[in-house]
Structures are given as C-alpha cells and as structure tokens.
JSON list of C-alpha atoms in Angstrom, two decimals:
[
{"chain": "A", "resi": 7, "resn": "MET", "atom": "CA", "xyz": [-56.45, 31.87, -11.17]},
{"chain": "A", "resi": 8, "resn": "PRO", "atom": "CA", "xyz": [-58.38, 32.60, -8.23]},
{"chain": "A", "resi": 9, "resn": "PRO", "atom": "CA", "xyz": [-55.49, 32.13, -5.90]},
{"chain": "A", "resi": 10, "resn": "GLU", "atom": "CA", "xyz": [-57.89, 29.75, -3.71]},
{"chain": "A", "resi": 11, "resn": "TRP", "atom": "CA", "xyz": [-57.32, 27.02, -6.34]},
{"chain": "A", "resi": 12, "resn": "TYR", "atom": "CA", "xyz": [-53.54, 26.74, -6.00]},
{"chain": "A", "resi": 13, "resn": "SER", "atom": "CA", "xyz": [-52.65, 27.97, -2.50]},
{"chain": "A", "resi": 14, "resn": "ALA", "atom": "CA", "xyz": [-52.31, 23.89, -1.60]},
{"chain": "A", "resi": 15, "resn": "LEU", "atom": "CA", "xyz": [-49.37, 23.82, -4.17]},
{"chain": "A", "resi": 16, "resn": "TRP", "atom": "CA", "xyz": [-48.06, 27.45, -4.09]},
{"chain": "A", "resi": 17, "resn": "SER", "atom": "CA", "xyz": [-48.30, 28.37, -0.43]},
{"chain": "A", "resi": 18, "resn": "THR", "atom": "CA", "xyz": [-45.37, 31.35, -0.86]},
{"chain": "A", "resi": 19, "resn": "PRO", "atom": "CA", "xyz": [-44.88, 33.94, -3.56]},
{"chain": "A", "resi": 20, "resn": "ARG", "atom": "CA", "xyz": [-41.28, 33.68, -2.96]},
{"chain": "A", "resi": 21, "resn": "GLN", "atom": "CA", "xyz": [-40.03, 29.93, -4.11]},
{"chain": "A", "resi": 22, "resn": "TRP", "atom": "CA", "xyz": [-37.83, 31.22, -7.09]},
{"chain": "A", "resi": 23, "resn": "GLU", "atom": "CA", "xyz": [-35.96, 33.34, -3.81]},
{"chain": "A", "resi": 24, "resn": "LEU", "atom": "CA", "xyz": [-35.44, 29.67, -2.03]},
{"chain": "A", "resi": 25, "resn": "ALA", "atom": "CA", "xyz": [-33.91, 28.35, -4.77]},
{"chain": "A", "resi": 26, "resn": "LEU", "atom": "CA", "xyz": [-31.08, 30.04, -4.42]},
{"chain": "A", "resi": 27, "resn": "PRO", "atom": "CA", "xyz": [-29.73, 28.85, -0.33]},
{"chain": "A", "resi": 28, "resn": "VAL", "atom": "CA", "xyz": [-30.55, 25.32, -2.04]},
{"chain": "A", "resi": 29, "resn": "VAL", "atom": "CA", "xyz": [-27.99, 26.75, -5.26]},
{"chain": "A", "resi": 30, "resn": "LEU", "atom": "CA", "xyz": [-25.26, 27.68, -3.06]},
{"chain": "A", "resi": 31, "resn": "ALA", "atom": "CA", "xyz": [-25.39, 24.49, -0.91]},
{"chain": "A", "resi": 32, "resn": "LEU", "atom": "CA", "xyz": [-25.53, 22.64, -4.32]},
{"chain": "A", "resi": 33, "resn": "VAL", "atom": "CA", "xyz": [-22.51, 25.01, -4.56]},
{"chain": "A", "resi": 34, "resn": "LEU", "atom": "CA", "xyz": [-20.58, 23.97, -1.19]},
{"chain": "A", "resi": 35, "resn": "THR", "atom": "CA", "xyz": [-21.11, 20.97, -0.91]},
{"chain": "A", "resi": 36, "resn": "THR", "atom": "CA", "xyz": [-20.03, 19.42, -3.65]},
{"chain": "A", "resi": 37, "resn": "VAL", "atom": "CA", "xyz": [-16.59, 21.32, -3.29]},
{"chain": "A", "resi": 38, "resn": "ILE", "atom": "CA", "xyz": [-16.47, 19.31, -0.40]},
{"chain": "A", "resi": 39, "resn": "GLY", "atom": "CA", "xyz": [-18.09, 15.84, -1.78]},
{"chain": "A", "resi": 40, "resn": "LEU", "atom": "CA", "xyz": [-15.03, 16.84, -4.81]},
{"chain": "A", "resi": 41, "resn": "GLU", "atom": "CA", "xyz": [-12.28, 16.30, -1.93]},
{"chain": "A", "resi": 42, "resn": "ARG", "atom": "CA", "xyz": [-13.76, 13.43, -0.43]},
{"chain": "A", "resi": 43, "resn": "GLU", "atom": "CA", "xyz": [-14.24, 12.02, -4.03]},
{"chain": "A", "resi": 44, "resn": "ALA", "atom": "CA", "xyz": [-10.56, 11.93, -4.62]},
{"chain": "A", "resi": 45, "resn": "GLY", "atom": "CA", "xyz": [-9.43, 10.65, -1.52]},
{"chain": "A", "resi": 46, "resn": "ALA", "atom": "CA", "xyz": [-11.73, 7.30, -3.23]},
{"chain": "A", "resi": 47, "resn": "LYS", "atom": "CA", "xyz": [-13.37, 7.43, 0.58]},
{"chain": "A", "resi": 48, "resn": "SER", "atom": "CA", "xyz": [-16.86, 5.45, 0.92]},
{"chain": "A", "resi": 49, "resn": "ALA", "atom": "CA", "xyz": [-18.80, 8.46, 0.80]},
{"chain": "A", "resi": 50, "resn": "GLY", "atom": "CA", "xyz": [-18.26, 10.94, -2.19]},
{"chain": "A", "resi": 51, "resn": "LEU", "atom": "CA", "xyz": [-19.15, 13.72, -3.85]},
{"chain": "A", "resi": 52, "resn": "ARG", "atom": "CA", "xyz": [-22.82, 12.55, -4.86]},
{"chain": "A", "resi": 53, "resn": "THR", "atom": "CA", "xyz": [-23.32, 11.27, -0.33]},
{"chain": "A", "resi": 54, "resn": "HIS", "atom": "CA", "xyz": [-22.13, 14.89, 0.31]},
{"chain": "A", "resi": 55, "resn": "THR", "atom": "CA", "xyz": [-23.93, 16.80, -1.76]},
{"chain": "A", "resi": 56, "resn": "LEU", "atom": "CA", "xyz": [-27.28, 15.44, -1.50]},
{"chain": "A", "resi": 57, "resn": "VAL", "atom": "CA", "xyz": [-26.38, 15.14, 2.04]},
{"chain": "A", "resi": 58, "resn": "GLY", "atom": "CA", "xyz": [-25.82, 19.60, 2.04]},
{"chain": "A", "resi": 59, "resn": "VAL", "atom": "CA", "xyz": [-29.00, 20.02, -0.18]},
{"chain": "A", "resi": 60, "resn": "GLY", "atom": "CA", "xyz": [-31.30, 18.02, 1.13]},
{"chain": "A", "resi": 61, "resn": "SER", "atom": "CA", "xyz": [-30.23, 20.06, 4.64]},
{"chain": "A", "resi": 62, "resn": "ALA", "atom": "CA", "xyz": [-30.81, 23.08, 2.95]},
{"chain": "A", "resi": 63, "resn": "VAL", "atom": "CA", "xyz": [-34.54, 21.83, 1.59]},
{"chain": "A", "resi": 64, "resn": "PHE", "atom": "CA", "xyz": [-35.54, 20.97, 5.13]},
{"chain": "A", "resi": 65, "resn": "VAL", "atom": "CA", "xyz": [-34.70, 23.90, 6.50]},
{"chain": "A", "resi": 66, "resn": "LEU", "atom": "CA", "xyz": [-35.80, 25.86, 4.31]},
{"chain": "A", "resi": 67, "resn": "ILE", "atom": "CA", "xyz": [-39.30, 24.39, 4.57]},
{"chain": "A", "resi": 68, "resn": "SER", "atom": "CA", "xyz": [-39.24, 24.53, 8.38]},
{"chain": "A", "resi": 69, "resn": "LYS", "atom": "CA", "xyz": [-38.77, 28.78, 7.70]},
{"chain": "A", "resi": 70, "resn": "TYR", "atom": "CA", "xyz": [-41.21, 29.13, 4.33]},
{"chain": "A", "resi": 71, "resn": "GLY", "atom": "CA", "xyz": [-43.33, 26.14, 4.68]},
{"chain": "A", "resi": 72, "resn": "PHE", "atom": "CA", "xyz": [-46.41, 27.21, 6.98]},
{"chain": "A", "resi": 73, "resn": "ALA", "atom": "CA", "xyz": [-46.32, 30.41, 5.93]},
{"chain": "A", "resi": 74, "resn": "ASP", "atom": "CA", "xyz": [-49.68, 30.37, 4.78]},
{"chain": "A", "resi": 75, "resn": "LEU", "atom": "CA", "xyz": [-50.71, 28.99, 7.89]},
{"chain": "A", "resi": 76, "resn": "LEU", "atom": "CA", "xyz": [-49.75, 31.51, 10.29]},
{"chain": "A", "resi": 77, "resn": "GLY", "atom": "CA", "xyz": [-52.90, 33.96, 9.28]},
{"chain": "A", "resi": 78, "resn": "GLN", "atom": "CA", "xyz": [-55.04, 31.32, 10.74]},
{"chain": "A", "resi": 79, "resn": "GLU", "atom": "CA", "xyz": [-56.57, 31.88, 14.68]},
{"chain": "A", "resi": 80, "resn": "ASN", "atom": "CA", "xyz": [-54.70, 29.44, 16.99]},
{"chain": "A", "resi": 81, "resn": "ILE", "atom": "CA", "xyz": [-51.93, 29.17, 15.15]},
{"chain": "A", "resi": 82, "resn": "ALA", "atom": "CA", "xyz": [-48.58, 29.11, 15.75]},
{"chain": "A", "resi": 83, "resn": "LEU", "atom": "CA", "xyz": [-44.69, 27.83, 14.57]},
{"chain": "A", "resi": 84, "resn": "ASP", "atom": "CA", "xyz": [-41.71, 27.22, 15.70]},
{"chain": "A", "resi": 85, "resn": "PRO", "atom": "CA", "xyz": [-39.13, 27.75, 12.28]},
{"chain": "A", "resi": 86, "resn": "SER", "atom": "CA", "xyz": [-36.51, 25.11, 13.96]},
{"chain": "A", "resi": 87, "resn": "ARG", "atom": "CA", "xyz": [-38.19, 22.25, 14.57]},
{"chain": "A", "resi": 88, "resn": "VAL", "atom": "CA", "xyz": [-37.83, 20.50, 11.06]},
{"chain": "A", "resi": 89, "resn": "ALA", "atom": "CA", "xyz": [-34.58, 21.97, 10.68]},
{"chain": "A", "resi": 90, "resn": "ALA", "atom": "CA", "xyz": [-33.42, 20.35, 14.41]},
{"chain": "A", "resi": 91, "resn": "GLN", "atom": "CA", "xyz": [-34.29, 16.76, 13.02]},
{"chain": "A", "resi": 92, "resn": "ILE", "atom": "CA", "xyz": [-31.68, 17.28, 10.90]},
{"chain": "A", "resi": 93, "resn": "VAL", "atom": "CA", "xyz": [-28.17, 17.18, 13.92]},
{"chain": "A", "resi": 94, "resn": "SER", "atom": "CA", "xyz": [-30.36, 13.79, 14.78]},
{"chain": "A", "resi": 95, "resn": "GLY", "atom": "CA", "xyz": [-30.95, 12.89, 11.70]},
{"chain": "A", "resi": 96, "resn": "ILE", "atom": "CA", "xyz": [-27.89, 12.35, 9.74]},
{"chain": "A", "resi": 97, "resn": "GLY", "atom": "CA", "xyz": [-26.04, 10.60, 12.64]},
{"chain": "A", "resi": 98, "resn": "PHE", "atom": "CA", "xyz": [-27.89, 7.61, 10.73]},
{"chain": "A", "resi": 99, "resn": "LEU", "atom": "CA", "xyz": [-26.42, 8.30, 7.73]},
{"chain": "A", "resi": 100, "resn": "GLY", "atom": "CA", "xyz": [-22.94, 8.43, 9.71]},
{"chain": "A", "resi": 101, "resn": "ALA", "atom": "CA", "xyz": [-23.03, 5.34, 11.48]},
{"chain": "A", "resi": 102, "resn": "GLY", "atom": "CA", "xyz": [-23.22, 3.05, 8.12]},
{"chain": "A", "resi": 103, "resn": "LEU", "atom": "CA", "xyz": [-20.17, 4.57, 7.02]},
{"chain": "A", "resi": 104, "resn": "ILE", "atom": "CA", "xyz": [-17.75, 3.65, 10.80]},
{"chain": "A", "resi": 105, "resn": "PHE", "atom": "CA", "xyz": [-17.12, -0.17, 10.87]},
{"chain": "A", "resi": 106, "resn": "VAL", "atom": "CA", "xyz": [-14.15, -2.00, 12.78]},
{"chain": "A", "resi": 107, "resn": "ARG", "atom": "CA", "xyz": [-11.58, -3.94, 10.83]},
{"chain": "A", "resi": 108, "resn": "GLN", "atom": "CA", "xyz": [-8.50, -5.48, 12.73]},
{"chain": "A", "resi": 109, "resn": "ASP", "atom": "CA", "xyz": [-9.66, -3.96, 15.66]},
{"chain": "A", "resi": 110, "resn": "ALA", "atom": "CA", "xyz": [-8.98, -0.63, 14.27]},
{"chain": "A", "resi": 111, "resn": "VAL", "atom": "CA", "xyz": [-12.18, 1.98, 13.63]},
{"chain": "A", "resi": 112, "resn": "ARG", "atom": "CA", "xyz": [-12.68, 3.13, 9.86]},
{"chain": "A", "resi": 113, "resn": "GLY", "atom": "CA", "xyz": [-14.83, 5.48, 8.58]},
{"chain": "A", "resi": 114, "resn": "LEU", "atom": "CA", "xyz": [-14.94, 8.36, 11.01]},
{"chain": "A", "resi": 115, "resn": "THR", "atom": "CA", "xyz": [-13.50, 11.74, 9.81]},
{"chain": "A", "resi": 116, "resn": "THR", "atom": "CA", "xyz": [-15.88, 11.01, 6.42]},
{"chain": "A", "resi": 117, "resn": "ALA", "atom": "CA", "xyz": [-19.02, 10.66, 8.72]},
{"chain": "A", "resi": 118, "resn": "ALA", "atom": "CA", "xyz": [-17.74, 13.60, 10.58]},
{"chain": "A", "resi": 119, "resn": "THR", "atom": "CA", "xyz": [-17.43, 15.33, 7.21]},
{"chain": "A", "resi": 120, "resn": "ILE", "atom": "CA", "xyz": [-21.09, 13.98, 6.40]},
{"chain": "A", "resi": 121, "resn": "TRP", "atom": "CA", "xyz": [-21.92, 15.85, 8.95]},
{"chain": "A", "resi": 122, "resn": "LEU", "atom": "CA", "xyz": [-20.39, 18.30, 8.31]},
{"chain": "A", "resi": 123, "resn": "ALA", "atom": "CA", "xyz": [-22.23, 19.00, 4.51]},
{"chain": "A", "resi": 124, "resn": "ALA", "atom": "CA", "xyz": [-25.63, 19.05, 6.56]},
{"chain": "A", "resi": 125, "resn": "ALA", "atom": "CA", "xyz": [-24.40, 21.73, 8.77]},
{"chain": "A", "resi": 126, "resn": "VAL", "atom": "CA", "xyz": [-23.69, 23.24, 5.28]},
{"chain": "A", "resi": 127, "resn": "GLY", "atom": "CA", "xyz": [-26.20, 22.58, 3.87]},
{"chain": "A", "resi": 128, "resn": "SER", "atom": "CA", "xyz": [-28.36, 23.82, 7.02]},
{"chain": "A", "resi": 129, "resn": "ALA", "atom": "CA", "xyz": [-26.78, 27.47, 7.33]},
{"chain": "A", "resi": 130, "resn": "CYS", "atom": "CA", "xyz": [-27.11, 28.14, 3.43]},
{"chain": "A", "resi": 131, "resn": "GLY", "atom": "CA", "xyz": [-31.16, 27.33, 4.29]},
{"chain": "A", "resi": 132, "resn": "ALA", "atom": "CA", "xyz": [-31.32, 29.48, 7.05]},
{"chain": "A", "resi": 133, "resn": "GLY", "atom": "CA", "xyz": [-29.75, 32.08, 5.28]},
{"chain": "A", "resi": 134, "resn": "LEU", "atom": "CA", "xyz": [-26.33, 32.34, 6.69]},
{"chain": "A", "resi": 135, "resn": "PRO", "atom": "CA", "xyz": [-23.55, 32.11, 3.50]},
{"chain": "A", "resi": 136, "resn": "LEU", "atom": "CA", "xyz": [-20.90, 33.58, 4.76]},
{"chain": "A", "resi": 137, "resn": "LEU", "atom": "CA", "xyz": [-21.23, 30.69, 7.71]},
{"chain": "A", "resi": 138, "resn": "ALA", "atom": "CA", "xyz": [-21.65, 28.17, 5.09]},
{"chain": "A", "resi": 139, "resn": "VAL", "atom": "CA", "xyz": [-18.27, 29.43, 3.03]},
{"chain": "A", "resi": 140, "resn": "VAL", "atom": "CA", "xyz": [-16.63, 29.69, 6.21]},
{"chain": "A", "resi": 141, "resn": "ALA", "atom": "CA", "xyz": [-17.46, 26.17, 7.45]},
{"chain": "A", "resi": 142, "resn": "THR", "atom": "CA", "xyz": [-16.20, 24.68, 3.93]},
{"chain": "A", "resi": 143, "resn": "ALA", "atom": "CA", "xyz": [-13.03, 26.26, 4.34]},
{"chain": "A", "resi": 144, "resn": "GLY", "atom": "CA", "xyz": [-12.70, 24.84, 7.19]},
{"chain": "A", "resi": 145, "resn": "HIS", "atom": "CA", "xyz": [-13.10, 21.32, 5.66]},
{"chain": "A", "resi": 146, "resn": "PHE", "atom": "CA", "xyz": [-10.51, 21.74, 3.63]},
{"chain": "A", "resi": 147, "resn": "VAL", "atom": "CA", "xyz": [-8.02, 23.54, 6.41]},
{"chain": "A", "resi": 148, "resn": "VAL", "atom": "CA", "xyz": [-8.91, 19.73, 8.28]},
{"chain": "A", "resi": 149, "resn": "THR", "atom": "CA", "xyz": [-8.95, 17.45, 6.27]},
{"chain": "A", "resi": 150, "resn": "ARG", "atom": "CA", "xyz": [-6.00, 18.75, 4.54]},
{"chain": "A", "resi": 151, "resn": "GLY", "atom": "CA", "xyz": [-4.00, 21.61, 6.76]},
{"chain": "A", "resi": 152, "resn": "LEU", "atom": "CA", "xyz": [-3.79, 19.38, 9.47]},
{"chain": "A", "resi": 153, "resn": "GLN", "atom": "CA", "xyz": [-2.92, 16.40, 8.18]},
{"chain": "A", "resi": 154, "resn": "PRO", "atom": "CA", "xyz": [1.29, 16.67, 8.56]},
{"chain": "A", "resi": 155, "resn": "LEU", "atom": "CA", "xyz": [0.44, 18.11, 11.96]},
{"chain": "A", "resi": 156, "resn": "ALA", "atom": "CA", "xyz": [-1.03, 14.87, 12.28]},
{"chain": "A", "resi": 157, "resn": "ARG", "atom": "CA", "xyz": [1.16, 12.84, 11.27]},
{"chain": "A", "resi": 158, "resn": "ALA", "atom": "CA", "xyz": [4.34, 14.66, 13.22]},
{"chain": "A", "resi": 159, "resn": "THR", "atom": "CA", "xyz": [2.11, 14.49, 16.42]},
{"chain": "A", "resi": 160, "resn": "ARG", "atom": "CA", "xyz": [1.73, 10.20, 15.54]},
{"chain": "A", "resi": 161, "resn": "ARG", "atom": "CA", "xyz": [5.55, 10.21, 15.30]},
{"chain": "A", "resi": 162, "resn": "ARG", "atom": "CA", "xyz": [6.28, 11.73, 18.40]},
{"chain": "A", "resi": 163, "resn": "ARG", "atom": "CA", "xyz": [3.86, 10.23, 20.99]},
{"chain": "A", "resi": 164, "resn": "ARG", "atom": "CA", "xyz": [5.19, 8.00, 22.97]},
{"chain": "A", "resi": 165, "resn": "GLU", "atom": "CA", "xyz": [3.83, 4.49, 22.76]},
{"chain": "A", "resi": 166, "resn": "PRO", "atom": "CA", "xyz": [1.89, 2.39, 25.21]},
{"chain": "A", "resi": 167, "resn": "PRO", "atom": "CA", "xyz": [4.42, 0.00, 27.15]},
{"chain": "A", "resi": 168, "resn": "MET", "atom": "CA", "xyz": [5.50, -3.11, 25.91]},
{"chain": "A", "resi": 169, "resn": "LEU", "atom": "CA", "xyz": [6.52, -6.29, 27.38]},
{"chain": "A", "resi": 170, "resn": "ARG", "atom": "CA", "xyz": [7.54, -9.30, 25.68]},
{"chain": "A", "resi": 171, "resn": "LEU", "atom": "CA", "xyz": [8.83, -12.62, 27.33]},
{"chain": "A", "resi": 172, "resn": "ARG", "atom": "CA", "xyz": [9.52, -15.79, 26.69]},
{"chain": "A", "resi": 173, "resn": "TYR", "atom": "CA", "xyz": [9.50, -18.62, 29.56]},
{"chain": "A", "resi": 174, "resn": "THR", "atom": "CA", "xyz": [9.34, -22.34, 30.36]},
{"chain": "A", "resi": 175, "resn": "ASP", "atom": "CA", "xyz": [5.21, -23.20, 30.11]},
{"chain": "A", "resi": 176, "resn": "GLY", "atom": "CA", "xyz": [3.46, -25.07, 33.09]},
{"chain": "A", "resi": 177, "resn": "LEU", "atom": "CA", "xyz": [5.60, -23.88, 35.32]},
{"chain": "A", "resi": 178, "resn": "GLY", "atom": "CA", "xyz": [2.72, -21.43, 36.36]},
{"chain": "A", "resi": 179, "resn": "ILE", "atom": "CA", "xyz": [5.21, -18.27, 34.96]},
{"chain": "A", "resi": 180, "resn": "LEU", "atom": "CA", "xyz": [2.18, -16.19, 33.12]},
{"chain": "A", "resi": 181, "resn": "ARG", "atom": "CA", "xyz": [0.23, -15.98, 36.81]},
{"chain": "A", "resi": 182, "resn": "THR", "atom": "CA", "xyz": [3.95, -14.12, 39.22]},
{"chain": "A", "resi": 183, "resn": "VAL", "atom": "CA", "xyz": [4.33, -12.15, 35.98]},
{"chain": "A", "resi": 184, "resn": "LEU", "atom": "CA", "xyz": [1.27, -10.60, 35.83]},
{"chain": "A", "resi": 185, "resn": "GLU", "atom": "CA", "xyz": [1.32, -9.75, 39.57]},
{"chain": "A", "resi": 186, "resn": "ARG", "atom": "CA", "xyz": [4.88, -8.84, 39.66]},
{"chain": "A", "resi": 187, "resn": "CYS", "atom": "CA", "xyz": [3.34, -5.79, 36.76]},
{"chain": "A", "resi": 188, "resn": "THR", "atom": "CA", "xyz": [0.37, -5.23, 38.65]},
{"chain": "A", "resi": 189, "resn": "GLY", "atom": "CA", "xyz": [2.42, -4.37, 41.76]},
{"chain": "A", "resi": 190, "resn": "ALA", "atom": "CA", "xyz": [5.00, -2.26, 39.27]},
{"chain": "A", "resi": 191, "resn": "GLY", "atom": "CA", "xyz": [1.93, 0.22, 38.37]},
{"chain": "A", "resi": 192, "resn": "PHE", "atom": "CA", "xyz": [1.11, -1.24, 35.50]},
{"chain": "A", "resi": 193, "resn": "ALA", "atom": "CA", "xyz": [-2.04, -2.81, 34.62]},
{"chain": "A", "resi": 194, "resn": "VAL", "atom": "CA", "xyz": [-2.40, -5.12, 32.14]},
{"chain": "A", "resi": 195, "resn": "ALA", "atom": "CA", "xyz": [-4.24, -4.21, 28.97]},
{"chain": "A", "resi": 196, "resn": "GLN", "atom": "CA", "xyz": [-3.95, -7.21, 26.96]},
{"chain": "A", "resi": 197, "resn": "VAL", "atom": "CA", "xyz": [-2.39, -10.34, 27.02]},
{"chain": "A", "resi": 198, "resn": "SER", "atom": "CA", "xyz": [-0.79, -11.90, 23.29]},
{"chain": "A", "resi": 199, "resn": "VAL", "atom": "CA", "xyz": [0.77, -15.38, 23.12]},
{"chain": "A", "resi": 200, "resn": "GLU", "atom": "CA", "xyz": [2.03, -16.02, 19.63]},
{"chain": "A", "resi": 201, "resn": "ARG", "atom": "CA", "xyz": [3.59, -18.39, 19.74]},
{"chain": "A", "resi": 202, "resn": "GLU", "atom": "CA", "xyz": [5.42, -22.44, 21.88]},
{"chain": "A", "resi": 203, "resn": "THR", "atom": "CA", "xyz": [8.59, -23.48, 20.23]},
{"chain": "A", "resi": 204, "resn": "PHE", "atom": "CA", "xyz": [10.04, -27.06, 21.99]},
{"chain": "A", "resi": 205, "resn": "THR", "atom": "CA", "xyz": [13.87, -27.00, 23.01]},
{"chain": "A", "resi": 206, "resn": "ASP", "atom": "CA", "xyz": [16.11, -29.66, 22.11]},
{"chain": "A", "resi": 207, "resn": "ASP", "atom": "CA", "xyz": [15.45, -31.51, 25.91]},
{"chain": "A", "resi": 208, "resn": "GLY", "atom": "CA", "xyz": [11.61, -31.55, 24.67]},
{"chain": "A", "resi": 209, "resn": "VAL", "atom": "CA", "xyz": [11.01, -28.19, 27.04]},
{"chain": "A", "resi": 210, "resn": "ARG", "atom": "CA", "xyz": [8.08, -26.33, 25.85]},
{"chain": "A", "resi": 211, "resn": "VAL", "atom": "CA", "xyz": [8.70, -22.72, 25.70]},
{"chain": "A", "resi": 212, "resn": "ALA", "atom": "CA", "xyz": [6.03, -19.82, 25.10]},
{"chain": "A", "resi": 213, "resn": "ALA", "atom": "CA", "xyz": [6.71, -16.86, 23.98]},
{"chain": "A", "resi": 214, "resn": "LEU", "atom": "CA", "xyz": [3.75, -13.89, 25.23]},
{"chain": "A", "resi": 215, "resn": "THR", "atom": "CA", "xyz": [3.38, -10.35, 24.78]},
{"chain": "A", "resi": 216, "resn": "LEU", "atom": "CA", "xyz": [1.60, -8.02, 27.23]},
{"chain": "A", "resi": 217, "resn": "LEU", "atom": "CA", "xyz": [0.48, -4.71, 26.26]},
{"chain": "A", "resi": 218, "resn": "LEU", "atom": "CA", "xyz": [0.41, -2.67, 29.43]},
{"chain": "A", "resi": 219, "resn": "GLN", "atom": "CA", "xyz": [-0.90, 0.69, 31.01]},
{"chain": "A", "resi": 220, "resn": "GLY", "atom": "CA", "xyz": [0.72, 3.01, 33.30]},
{"chain": "A", "resi": 221, "resn": "ARG", "atom": "CA", "xyz": [3.98, 5.27, 33.59]},
{"chain": "A", "resi": 222, "resn": "GLY", "atom": "CA", "xyz": [5.77, 2.70, 36.04]},
{"chain": "A", "resi": 223, "resn": "ASP", "atom": "CA", "xyz": [9.57, 1.35, 34.93]},
{"chain": "A", "resi": 224, "resn": "LEU", "atom": "CA", "xyz": [9.11, -0.65, 32.62]},
{"chain": "A", "resi": 225, "resn": "ALA", "atom": "CA", "xyz": [12.83, -1.59, 31.95]},
{"chain": "A", "resi": 226, "resn": "GLY", "atom": "CA", "xyz": [13.04, -2.32, 36.02]},
{"chain": "A", "resi": 227, "resn": "LEU", "atom": "CA", "xyz": [9.89, -4.00, 35.43]},
{"chain": "A", "resi": 228, "resn": "ALA", "atom": "CA", "xyz": [11.94, -5.85, 32.93]},
{"chain": "A", "resi": 229, "resn": "GLY", "atom": "CA", "xyz": [15.05, -7.05, 34.27]},
{"chain": "A", "resi": 230, "resn": "GLU", "atom": "CA", "xyz": [12.85, -8.54, 37.56]},
{"chain": "A", "resi": 231, "resn": "LEU", "atom": "CA", "xyz": [11.01, -10.49, 35.50]},
{"chain": "A", "resi": 232, "resn": "ALA", "atom": "CA", "xyz": [14.35, -11.57, 33.15]},
{"chain": "A", "resi": 233, "resn": "GLU", "atom": "CA", "xyz": [15.26, -13.29, 37.36]},
{"chain": "A", "resi": 234, "resn": "LEU", "atom": "CA", "xyz": [12.26, -15.21, 37.62]},
{"chain": "A", "resi": 235, "resn": "ASP", "atom": "CA", "xyz": [13.00, -19.04, 37.45]},
{"chain": "A", "resi": 236, "resn": "GLY", "atom": "CA", "xyz": [11.75, -20.36, 33.55]},
{"chain": "A", "resi": 237, "resn": "VAL", "atom": "CA", "xyz": [11.74, -16.83, 32.64]},
{"chain": "A", "resi": 238, "resn": "ARG", "atom": "CA", "xyz": [14.24, -17.67, 29.55]},
{"chain": "A", "resi": 239, "resn": "SER", "atom": "CA", "xyz": [14.33, -13.67, 28.78]},
{"chain": "A", "resi": 240, "resn": "ALA", "atom": "CA", "xyz": [12.50, -10.37, 28.67]},
{"chain": "A", "resi": 241, "resn": "SER", "atom": "CA", "xyz": [12.35, -7.48, 26.77]},
{"chain": "A", "resi": 242, "resn": "THR", "atom": "CA", "xyz": [10.43, -3.71, 25.95]},
{"chain": "A", "resi": 243, "resn": "GLY", "atom": "CA", "xyz": [9.18, -2.45, 22.98]},
{"chain": "A", "resi": 244, "resn": "ASP", "atom": "CA", "xyz": [6.26, -2.30, 20.30]},
{"chain": "A", "resi": 245, "resn": "ASP", "atom": "CA", "xyz": [4.46, -3.75, 17.61]},
{"chain": "A", "resi": 246, "resn": "GLY", "atom": "CA", "xyz": [5.14, -0.90, 15.54]},
{"chain": "A", "resi": 247, "resn": "PRO", "atom": "CA", "xyz": [3.19, 1.69, 14.01]},
{"chain": "A", "resi": 248, "resn": "ARG", "atom": "CA", "xyz": [-0.57, 1.36, 15.10]},
{"chain": "A", "resi": 249, "resn": "ASP", "atom": "CA", "xyz": [-3.26, 1.54, 12.09]},
{"chain": "A", "resi": 250, "resn": "ASP", "atom": "CA", "xyz": [-4.96, 4.83, 12.72]},
{"chain": "A", "resi": 251, "resn": "GLU", "atom": "CA", "xyz": [-7.39, 5.93, 10.63]},
{"chain": "A", "resi": 252, "resn": "GLU", "atom": "CA", "xyz": [-6.48, 8.25, 7.54]},
{"chain": "A", "resi": 253, "resn": "LEU", "atom": "CA", "xyz": [-7.94, 11.90, 7.35]}
]
C-alpha cells in the first residue's frame, strides 16, 4: 500500500512505541483512583484513570501528532501548545467536585487529586516516567501520611475568640456590646442570636454568640461586659470542633 494512501490515518510510524506511556499513565492513575475509591470520594477509580490517560494522550498528540507536517515549507509547531491546555482545562472538572455544605467547603482534596492525576498522565506522555512515579508516591504521602499530622495540628491550633452573652432584650445592649468589642481590639466576624426566653416576671432575655477576630484580652472583655446594666451573663468558649474537609 503506497504511503500516500494512508498518510492521513498514520502520521507517524512510532505509534506502537507511544502506547507505552499511555499504559504507564493507566497504571499509575489507577493506583491513585483506587485510593480515592477506598475513601468513598466523589471522584474515584474511573474518573482519575480517565483523566490520567486522557492527559497522556493529549501530550503525545501535542508532541508527535503533527510530525508529518514538519517537513512542509513554512510550518513550525510548538509541541507544548496542546499540553498547556490540560492545566487550565482540568480546572473545569475539578470545580464541579467542590461544593459548600453548611458553610463548609467540601471536595477540595478530591479536586486536587484530579489535578495531580492529570499531571501524572502528562508526565507519562512527556516521557518523564520517573517524575510520574514520584508524583504518584507523593499523592499517598499527602493523602495518607499527612493525616495524623493534620489531626494533631487541628487539636493544637488556637480556636477563634468566642463570646457568649445573655442579656435583657430591648435596652440597646447589643449596640454597646459591639462598641466594647471593637474598643478592646476585636473585630466582630459573626453575630448569632441563639434563642429568646422570658423570665418569670415577663422580661425577655436574649442569648447571643459573637465570633471575634483579634488578639485582645478576651477574658477581660467578658468581665467588662458582664458589668453592663442588663447583661445577665458573659462567658468565653467555642462551638466545638469545626467541620473541616477530610483528606
């Protein structure tokens, strides 16, 4: 069969060799996907594997897919042009995995592993198998090996200043409380009215939680607010553990 008959179908004779990087990307991203699948994440085995294999194929196309055109006059190709689009293009897939539930961001780690799977596949397609293997090993170091360190850090980190108040409603106390917090060096990040109750004599009492930002004297501020007319109690504390994303 003369070459001109199938030149459009077979642009380079190295296609069997180019299948090896795709197979390597398949193996490495399957390993990453299995780890995500075991953790019951929203993107598991098939997603990570397809992303890795697709990235490898795109890089190979970018490098070798237009080799038959290089011999023609006035044609110059940039082998990185297709591969460069993987970095930005994979962001759309990762963005679909991120969502917010009860003011907590979920899916960030899974979106990052999708990005890493694309990088591993790209490294395989670019002829950098050692880099791809190291990146795959790094995935397990981060997602599994750093979990104890992350938990220890969460236990030791300083909780945001929290102030709880119970005061008689209708006396304009909230405005005074906010002014005192600002004067003590704090910024009020969140105000939450938890409940309103009535005393035996019909006085309405409000329960308030203030989430503060700053490094002022929180205990001193609580003592100062407790002395205000109409303030029944003032205490410091937190709402318990915060809902962080799992690795």
